[in-house]
């Protein structure tokens, strides 16, 4: 057996980060449902608190079950380490609070999940961190938005509802030229379909609530660091840490500096930690990630093709279709498939699009009407009559949410049953 | 000190070394051999300031039950251990010489390490001197360069795993990495 063997993705999905323990031999990852940990000695405790020793102090900072999830996802994304959080929103907050100080700016793609958009635009204002949104489709927009205060660039692998595929090579080259990290939300692709770190991203994060968990059982997030970004002159990471007696996280922890600071300062102080039980569910979900993603993708492609050909469908934004404007990027960055979350527009003639959308959803039998995605079960939402119902048509337009827009998250059901369900709902609204 | 038998491979990290040089000077077999086979580590340039990286490494190695010997001409005692002004003054055998000095000082330190018959030299993260590394190799010493002794130990014995780091150790056998 070769000492240097690089194990495959599926093997790492099942084994990375967990070694059966010596006292029980438990094959499944045990759930360490504990808040605290007994210290070996007062000296040992002191060295833990000073970060001179690695180990568990309190589950708000680290936990043995969670560590398995963290190491496993780091392995799957090809990173140097990972930090799990209570939610995807918390993963974003912790990343940004670790990388930025009040007065700093960052540039983000405007093709973002709505909750992220709101967090960046409104909540970050309270931290005096300014976001500049750009239309991500043209690299010139990114270039123009960068100022001396810009600390990072941010985008999603697959942006919705446009189904835009991130220009990894263009934007990562720009980030490099400006000596700032590129942070990518890889939620909609999962590391099985795309590994942004291989395309020049420096930090990847996820709403682990979605495909990583896969079964819609937990809210969770995770941050993965490539370990390759040079933080030696990056103020938020290399300046002395006052709570840790002027410790310089970059000098002391090198390529772990960002993650150690994120864990030992930002996670500790915001308290947005994951529950060990949720980590267990995520570990179990990850064991089947590749199998689920393959099926998600094949079902999604079949549904997208069905919709394209349907007379009651105006448009379909699935980047896995050859006539999507980003199909070339899909082939390059998402060669195993373009995920299973996408939007399409109902052709509603003279009827109100809002009403038609509502009626369409009401008539679906198998698609669950929920504000989630990435579940094994297929899901649907009509933003104009739910999440965005308070907005006027003009405001909807500004938010890039057309009234006829329906968003699907295609699950693992029998393909023909999904097509049947959509067909019968189309039929119901055509009457 | 049993650091396990598991498979291992390269961890992604910031280093200025080429792939060939990494294989030579950051080789996981050599790193494990040093970690497993050593007891006494002389730390050249160990600082008494608590926030410095060298102090972190020294206190970590001590708590992992290695014998550390500070080499610092300006101090009497660091981390409870008597300081020596240079390697030649150390009265006991030294297994590893761990270097926290500027790259240009490394050739001389390696010469001293050869003279006291140390088994290995370890140049810490950010310290690259190819001439010093080659000199040590030619004289039969094990060499690691541009890596952190604490991090590598933490990687192979599982401590770093607690911090969510990718140890790249994959095995279905019962644990042997927890010492
Ligand atoms: C792409 C994307 N990023 C982030 C989030 C936020 O994650 P969470 O709901 O786990 O906080 C979501 C949730 O829908 C998402 O779809």
XYZ file of C-alpha atoms and ligand atoms in Angstrom:
626
model
C 0.000 0.000 0.000
C 1.310 3.404 -0.929
C 1.964 5.808 1.937
C 1.136 8.702 -0.343
C -2.214 7.507 -1.594
C -4.685 10.291 -2.327
C -8.061 8.828 -1.464
C -11.040 9.567 -3.689
C -13.941 11.874 -2.937
C -16.357 9.099 -1.987
C -13.847 7.465 0.362
C -13.266 10.791 2.097
C -17.039 11.381 2.323
C -17.171 8.260 4.516
C -13.897 8.332 6.417
C -12.221 11.746 6.558
C -12.036 13.213 10.047
C -13.099 10.137 11.979
C -10.935 7.399 13.429
C -12.816 4.831 15.543
C -11.868 5.509 19.164
C -9.827 3.117 21.274
C -12.280 2.740 24.186
C -15.518 1.846 22.354
C -14.540 1.151 18.767
C -17.824 2.771 17.756
C -18.028 2.595 13.957
C -20.556 5.426 13.706
C -19.390 8.845 14.855
C -20.474 9.237 18.501
C -22.570 12.254 19.487
C -20.660 14.101 22.182
C -23.645 15.899 23.654
C -21.715 17.859 26.251
C -21.203 21.510 27.080
C -17.859 21.186 28.891
C -14.754 18.975 29.075
C -12.793 17.848 32.113
C -9.286 19.318 32.139
C -6.243 17.108 32.736
C -4.754 19.644 35.154
C -4.886 23.355 35.937
C -1.711 23.879 33.882
C -3.240 22.061 30.944
C -6.405 24.148 31.234
C -4.330 27.322 31.225
C -2.449 26.231 28.110
C -5.753 25.517 26.355
C -7.090 28.956 27.178
C -3.878 30.561 25.924
C -4.143 28.470 22.692
C -0.794 26.857 23.496
C -2.400 23.437 23.355
C -5.160 22.227 21.014
C -8.123 20.632 22.754
C -11.694 21.043 23.886
C -12.727 23.640 26.428
C -16.399 24.320 25.848
C -18.794 23.342 23.026
C -19.359 26.964 22.048
C -15.782 26.822 20.689
C -15.270 23.189 19.653
C -16.753 19.720 20.049
C -15.501 16.220 19.080
C -18.561 15.373 16.945
C -18.408 18.735 15.238
C -14.659 18.298 14.627
C -15.424 15.212 12.521
C -17.842 17.198 10.389
C -15.313 20.020 10.095
C -12.395 17.864 9.070
C -14.575 15.908 6.658
C -15.831 18.975 4.831
C -12.315 20.456 4.779
C -11.154 17.260 3.120
C -13.991 17.288 0.566
C -13.432 20.930 -0.360
C -9.645 20.419 -0.430
C -8.998 22.943 2.341
C -6.594 23.138 5.244
C -9.370 23.136 7.836
C -12.951 24.121 8.550
C -15.175 25.755 11.125
C -18.815 24.737 11.580
C -21.422 27.296 12.582
C -25.054 27.434 13.665
C -26.279 28.399 10.167
C -25.183 29.565 6.756
C -25.908 33.141 7.780
C -23.626 32.638 10.790
C -20.874 31.266 8.521
C -21.052 34.489 6.499
C -21.129 36.690 9.602
C -18.167 34.935 11.210
C -16.102 35.014 8.022
C -16.745 38.704 7.467
C -16.256 39.745 11.097
C -12.959 37.852 11.148
C -11.682 39.399 7.934
C -12.870 42.955 8.397
C -12.745 45.872 10.798
C -15.173 48.805 11.043
C -14.658 51.125 8.067
C -13.675 48.305 5.709
C -15.476 47.509 2.465
C -16.046 44.444 0.356
C -17.368 43.810 -3.124
C -20.067 41.187 -3.616
C -21.910 39.757 -6.564
C -25.533 40.946 -6.605
C -26.622 37.425 -7.619
C -26.955 36.247 -4.039
C -29.419 34.416 -1.848
C -31.844 37.082 -0.557
C -31.033 36.516 3.113
C -27.338 37.030 2.419
C -28.103 40.180 0.457
C -30.068 41.604 3.374
C -27.412 40.647 5.919
C -24.698 42.371 3.880
C -26.762 45.433 3.016
C -28.443 46.139 6.348
C -26.991 44.238 9.292
C -23.377 44.834 8.279
C -24.100 48.570 8.296
C -24.403 48.269 12.049
C -20.833 46.964 12.108
C -19.716 49.830 9.840
C -18.780 47.319 7.164
C -19.818 48.454 3.714
C -20.803 46.180 0.856
C -20.675 47.227 -2.776
C -22.850 45.002 -4.952
C -21.894 44.445 -8.572
C -23.498 42.692 -11.500
C -21.088 39.737 -11.515
C -21.393 38.895 -15.191
C -18.809 41.442 -16.347
C -15.360 41.516 -14.759
C -15.184 45.280 -15.386
C -17.875 45.830 -12.762
C -15.684 44.116 -10.177
C -12.610 46.071 -11.195
C -14.412 49.391 -10.920
C -15.817 48.660 -7.472
C -12.475 47.886 -5.807
C -11.049 50.692 -3.646
C -8.109 50.833 -1.203
C -10.602 49.914 1.536
C -11.743 46.703 -0.199
C -10.855 43.693 1.940
C -12.389 40.812 -0.040
C -14.493 39.744 -3.010
C -17.602 37.589 -2.549
C -19.890 35.521 -4.745
C -21.911 32.305 -5.087
C -20.871 29.393 -7.312
C -24.373 29.345 -8.795
C -26.299 32.592 -8.352
C -30.071 32.561 -8.364
C -32.590 33.286 -9.768
C -30.424 33.964 -12.846
C -28.600 30.641 -12.621
C -25.373 32.552 -13.219
C -22.148 30.594 -12.872
C -19.350 32.428 -11.088
C -16.380 33.609 -13.184
C -13.828 31.918 -10.933
C -10.750 32.500 -13.040
C -11.515 36.130 -13.862
C -12.474 37.223 -10.357
C -9.814 35.181 -8.561
C -7.117 36.736 -10.758
C -8.481 40.144 -9.811
C -8.460 39.217 -6.119
C -4.857 38.042 -6.423
C -3.794 41.220 -8.226
C -5.258 43.224 -5.339
C -3.886 40.906 -2.607
C -7.347 40.269 -1.185
C -9.091 36.925 -0.660
C -11.956 35.607 -2.761
C -14.764 34.159 -0.624
C -17.283 31.849 -2.277
C -20.637 30.494 -1.094
C -20.666 26.987 -2.586
C -24.065 25.972 -1.161
C -25.870 25.286 -4.414
C -23.094 23.211 -5.963
C -21.675 21.268 -2.975
C -18.053 20.119 -3.180
C -19.112 17.144 -5.267
C -20.060 19.362 -8.203
C -17.561 22.187 -7.742
C -14.545 22.863 -5.534
C -13.962 26.623 -5.692
C -10.575 26.325 -3.940
C -9.321 24.495 -7.032
C -10.351 27.473 -9.158
C -8.618 30.181 -7.153
C -11.036 30.913 -4.294
C -9.374 31.341 -0.883
C -12.280 30.691 1.468
C -15.441 28.678 0.830
C -18.563 28.665 2.919
C -21.854 26.835 2.907
C -25.338 26.861 4.197
C -24.858 23.235 5.329
C -28.612 23.212 5.881
C -28.933 22.387 2.187
C -27.172 19.649 0.161
C -24.506 18.825 2.758
C -27.161 17.781 5.251
C -29.368 16.740 2.374
C -32.431 15.764 4.355
C -33.675 19.095 5.629
C -33.145 18.168 9.285
C -30.822 20.878 10.619
C -29.815 24.484 10.219
C -26.030 24.668 9.907
C -23.135 26.390 8.194
C -19.447 25.796 7.596
C -16.366 27.813 6.584
C -13.400 26.200 4.798
C -10.001 27.862 4.342
C -7.611 26.908 1.550
C -4.653 27.882 3.734
C -3.060 29.449 0.682
C -3.867 33.125 1.099
C -0.952 35.148 2.448
C -2.388 37.007 5.434
C 0.997 38.377 6.554
C 0.027 41.955 5.675
C -3.716 41.600 6.102
C -4.706 43.888 9.000
C -7.550 41.890 10.549
C -5.507 38.666 10.784
C -1.938 39.830 11.345
C -2.467 42.644 13.838
C -1.979 41.777 17.524
C -4.988 40.237 19.227
C -5.694 42.164 22.410
C -7.762 39.440 24.168
C -4.910 36.979 23.549
C -2.087 39.201 24.890
C -1.061 40.568 21.492
C -0.896 37.191 19.822
C -0.428 37.518 16.050
C -2.612 34.786 14.582
C -0.767 34.744 11.291
C 2.708 34.539 12.766
C 1.751 31.907 15.320
C -0.648 29.714 13.352
C 0.529 30.325 9.793
C -1.899 28.847 7.308
C -4.340 28.088 10.142
C -4.329 31.734 11.260
C -7.656 32.767 9.766
C -9.517 29.706 11.045
C -7.986 29.884 14.520
C -8.967 33.538 14.794
C -12.454 32.800 13.418
C -12.926 30.063 16.034
C -11.179 31.476 19.067
C -12.381 35.047 18.699
C -15.380 35.430 16.406
C -17.196 32.158 17.040
C -16.401 32.311 20.742
C -17.711 35.867 21.001
C -20.736 35.724 18.719
C -21.774 32.336 20.103
C -23.166 31.167 16.761
C -22.095 27.557 17.373
C -23.552 24.389 15.941
C -25.193 21.726 18.108
C -23.284 18.406 18.248
C -26.492 16.606 17.332
C -26.779 18.663 14.154
C -23.140 17.887 13.373
C -24.005 14.185 13.632
C -26.883 14.588 11.163
C -24.578 16.455 8.797
C -21.951 13.710 8.996
C -24.625 11.173 8.142
C -25.821 13.339 5.268
C -22.313 13.715 3.862
C -21.926 9.938 3.621
C -24.285 9.920 0.618
C -23.444 13.316 -0.888
C -22.104 12.049 -4.225
C -25.008 9.664 -4.742
C -27.579 12.296 -3.943
C -25.932 14.954 -6.110
C -25.775 12.666 -9.129
C -29.481 11.988 -8.819
C -30.347 15.635 -8.042
C -28.535 16.682 -11.199
C -30.056 14.081 -13.500
C -33.566 14.799 -12.232
C -32.990 18.553 -12.522
C -31.780 18.291 -16.092
C -34.813 16.217 -17.041
C -37.180 18.684 -15.390
C -35.425 21.661 -17.003
C -35.706 20.071 -20.464
C -39.368 19.312 -19.845
C -40.006 22.934 -18.860
C -38.141 24.386 -21.849
C -40.447 22.476 -24.168
C -43.628 23.326 -22.248
C -46.028 25.824 -23.848
C -46.885 27.387 -20.472
C -43.256 28.196 -19.663
C -41.776 31.525 -20.697
C -38.130 30.986 -19.710
C -35.902 28.566 -17.761
C -32.683 29.690 -16.017
C -30.877 26.382 -15.650
C -27.147 26.705 -16.386
C -27.038 23.037 -17.350
C -28.977 23.798 -20.541
C -26.875 24.479 -23.657
C -28.617 27.787 -24.419
C -28.006 29.259 -20.952
C -25.547 32.187 -21.348
C -23.149 30.528 -18.877
C -23.219 27.034 -20.349
C -19.509 27.224 -21.240
C -18.691 28.033 -17.622
C -20.919 25.201 -16.467
C -18.928 22.779 -18.599
C -15.708 24.044 -17.082
C -16.550 24.575 -13.409
C -19.528 22.250 -12.952
C -18.612 19.372 -15.200
C -20.614 16.901 -13.100
C -23.771 19.005 -13.341
C -25.271 22.415 -12.638
C -27.016 21.543 -9.388
C -30.722 21.173 -8.908
C -31.983 24.601 -7.873
C -33.225 26.907 -10.592
C -35.990 29.285 -11.551
C -38.433 29.386 -14.437
C -41.100 31.838 -15.562
C -44.769 30.962 -16.066
C -46.310 32.140 -19.295
C -49.440 33.773 -17.955
C -50.916 35.668 -20.914
C -53.265 38.343 -19.663
C -53.705 36.831 -16.229
C -51.963 38.255 -13.203
C -48.629 36.532 -12.868
C -48.834 36.728 -9.109
C -52.194 34.971 -9.087
C -51.093 32.356 -11.601
C -47.971 31.583 -9.577
C -49.997 31.170 -6.433
C -52.455 28.874 -8.150
C -49.673 26.809 -9.696
C -48.163 26.160 -6.262
C -51.555 25.323 -4.749
C -52.065 22.655 -7.375
C -48.763 20.866 -6.981
C -49.134 17.526 -5.239
C -45.551 16.283 -4.753
C -43.472 19.460 -4.661
C -43.374 20.770 -1.095
C -44.109 24.449 -0.713
C -41.310 25.482 1.644
C -38.639 28.121 2.116
C -35.776 25.664 1.886
C -33.814 23.846 -0.785
C -31.307 21.049 -1.199
C -33.570 18.453 0.426
C -34.073 14.922 -0.954
C -37.666 15.984 -1.494
C -38.533 18.355 -4.315
C -39.441 21.856 -3.251
C -41.037 24.899 -4.781
C -41.542 28.532 -3.938
C -43.171 31.483 -5.682
C -41.360 34.521 -4.248
C -43.874 37.105 -5.508
C -46.670 35.618 -3.399
C -44.555 34.555 -0.385
C -41.095 35.863 0.567
C -41.487 38.993 -1.555
C -45.262 39.482 -1.326
C -44.986 42.883 0.362
C -43.129 44.365 -2.610
C -44.851 46.251 -5.422
C -44.300 45.098 -8.999
C -41.705 47.853 -9.413
C -39.882 46.802 -6.258
C -39.976 43.185 -7.412
C -38.332 44.237 -10.630
C -35.594 46.028 -8.729
C -35.015 42.931 -6.602
C -34.696 40.960 -9.821
C -37.674 38.795 -8.850
C -40.170 38.652 -11.671
C -43.812 38.076 -10.643
C -44.004 34.960 -12.835
C -40.858 33.455 -11.296
C -41.100 29.999 -9.707
C -38.072 28.512 -7.974
C -37.602 24.759 -7.867
C -35.272 22.571 -5.864
C -35.366 19.217 -7.575
C -35.207 16.211 -5.280
C -34.674 12.518 -5.697
C -38.200 11.322 -6.531
C -39.056 9.201 -9.572
C -38.433 11.518 -12.514
C -41.737 10.787 -14.241
C -43.652 11.580 -11.045
C -42.091 15.049 -10.920
C -42.968 15.690 -14.563
C -46.481 14.400 -13.928
C -46.906 16.745 -10.989
C -45.740 19.808 -12.917
C -47.935 18.880 -15.875
C -51.073 18.545 -13.802
C -50.410 21.898 -12.080
C -49.925 23.591 -15.468
C -53.173 22.034 -16.553
C -54.968 23.384 -13.485
C -53.892 26.974 -14.105
C -54.666 26.836 -17.822
C -58.325 26.252 -17.073
C 5.527 8.335 21.506
C 3.189 6.490 19.164
C 1.986 8.724 16.396
C -0.068 6.114 14.640
C 0.404 4.075 11.538
C -2.177 5.746 9.360
C -1.702 6.898 5.828
C -0.810 10.469 5.232
C -0.351 12.885 2.424
C 0.375 16.527 1.723
C -1.593 19.224 3.426
C -2.279 22.400 1.519
C -0.389 25.327 2.957
C 1.544 28.465 2.319
C 5.090 27.554 1.445
C 7.710 28.973 -0.837
C 9.121 25.559 -1.661
C 8.627 23.882 -5.021
C 6.923 20.490 -5.241
C 10.323 18.764 -5.439
C 11.627 20.690 -2.477
C 8.486 19.917 -0.504
C 9.043 16.256 -1.095
C 12.571 16.640 0.175
C 12.180 19.111 3.028
C 8.536 18.681 4.067
C 8.293 14.956 3.599
C 5.660 13.399 5.835
C 7.700 10.222 6.432
C 10.655 12.288 7.621
C 8.430 14.501 9.750
C 6.918 11.457 11.453
C 10.323 9.900 11.944
C 11.515 13.049 13.697
C 8.382 13.362 15.846
C 8.437 9.705 16.847
C 12.154 9.245 17.284
C 13.107 12.343 19.237
C 13.108 13.263 22.905
C 15.270 16.343 23.220
C 14.658 19.450 21.157
C 16.946 22.477 21.301
C 15.031 25.603 20.284
C 17.341 28.222 18.833
C 15.814 31.678 19.174
C 13.165 30.716 21.733
C 11.547 33.906 23.027
C 10.408 34.464 26.602
C 7.536 36.633 25.319
C 4.322 34.710 25.738
C 2.741 35.939 22.510
C 5.614 34.879 20.223
C 5.267 31.839 17.978
C 8.464 30.273 19.374
C 7.042 30.468 22.882
C 3.871 28.718 21.674
C 5.909 25.956 20.095
C 8.165 25.555 23.136
C 5.337 25.339 25.642
C 3.389 22.975 23.379
C 6.352 20.601 22.958
C 6.922 20.665 26.695
C 3.307 19.790 27.407
C 3.652 16.943 24.883
C 6.495 15.639 27.081
C 9.474 16.465 24.936
C 12.529 17.843 26.707
C 13.130 21.343 25.430
C 16.416 23.229 25.691
C 16.214 26.974 25.039
C 19.100 28.501 23.104
C 19.101 32.244 23.707
C 22.227 34.128 24.768
C 20.258 36.960 26.350
C 18.235 34.961 28.887
C 18.909 32.748 31.895
C 15.697 30.714 31.828
C 12.669 30.385 29.527
C 9.558 28.259 30.142
C 11.237 26.969 33.288
C 14.250 25.591 31.416
C 17.851 26.730 31.669
C 19.021 28.693 28.621
C 22.254 28.105 26.734
C 23.997 30.744 24.662
C 24.715 28.373 21.779
C 24.297 24.737 20.780
C 27.910 23.872 21.652
C 27.327 24.742 25.323
C 24.520 22.229 25.787
C 25.869 19.423 28.003
C 23.328 16.739 26.933
C 22.734 15.019 23.582
C 20.277 16.867 21.317
C 17.961 15.052 18.898
C 16.431 17.990 17.036
C 17.612 21.545 16.493
C 14.512 23.680 15.944
C 15.364 27.055 14.399
C 13.538 30.347 15.000
C 16.202 32.643 13.537
C 16.515 34.650 10.338
C 17.308 32.588 7.218
C 20.803 34.098 6.852
C 21.784 32.706 10.276
C 20.782 29.157 9.408
C 24.025 27.985 7.780
C 25.985 28.697 10.949
C 23.352 27.101 13.138
C 23.377 23.986 10.941
C 27.188 23.824 11.257
C 26.787 23.875 15.041
C 24.058 21.236 14.833
C 26.398 18.985 12.845
C 29.154 19.568 15.374
C 27.009 18.480 18.329
C 25.781 15.420 16.348
C 22.110 16.391 16.339
C 19.955 13.945 14.380
C 17.696 16.527 12.727
C 17.346 20.211 11.959
C 13.969 21.830 11.651
C 13.594 25.327 10.143
C 10.290 26.834 11.190
C 7.440 28.198 9.079
C 8.677 31.118 6.980
C 12.368 30.222 7.351
C 13.937 29.064 4.092
C 17.671 28.612 3.541
C 18.430 26.025 0.874
C 22.176 26.064 1.468
C 21.670 25.284 5.144
C 19.215 22.521 4.303
C 21.568 20.888 1.798
C 24.494 21.121 4.207
C 22.501 19.316 6.892
C 21.400 16.641 4.412
C 24.959 16.034 3.219
C 25.992 15.464 6.816
C 23.326 12.826 7.350
C 20.817 14.875 9.311
C 17.058 14.724 8.728
C 15.818 18.084 7.483
C 12.486 19.909 7.567
C 12.100 23.468 6.317
C 9.292 26.061 6.245
C 6.987 24.050 8.498
C 5.882 24.413 12.100
C 6.900 21.684 14.554
C 3.848 22.281 16.702
C 1.408 22.115 13.804
C 2.967 18.979 12.378
C 2.920 17.261 15.744
C -0.676 18.343 16.218
C -1.557 16.995 12.798
C -0.171 13.508 13.366
C -1.236 12.971 16.960
C -4.764 14.242 16.413
C -4.582 17.453 18.487
C -5.113 19.620 15.436
C -8.173 17.604 14.554
C -9.878 19.158 17.579
C -9.444 22.541 15.931
C -11.241 21.384 12.767
C -8.057 21.078 10.740
C -7.542 18.697 7.852
C -5.011 16.163 9.131
C -5.396 14.152 5.905
C -5.203 10.992 7.974
C -7.679 8.443 6.626
C -8.115 5.005 8.135
C -10.827 2.614 9.296
C -8.617 1.094 11.988
C -9.115 1.840 15.644
C -7.351 4.910 16.868
C -3.635 4.916 17.350
C -3.076 8.577 16.894
C -4.092 9.644 20.386
C -0.901 9.210 22.313
C -26.955 30.144 -1.159
C -27.332 30.309 0.269
N -26.445 30.869 1.119
C -26.743 31.050 2.420
C -27.964 30.686 2.946
C -28.238 30.918 4.394
O -28.104 29.726 5.097
P -28.922 29.333 6.420
O -30.377 29.345 6.068
O -28.387 27.981 6.754
O -28.576 30.351 7.449
C -28.906 30.081 2.108
C -30.234 29.685 2.641
O -31.199 29.540 1.938
C -28.589 29.892 0.738
O -29.464 29.332 -0.104
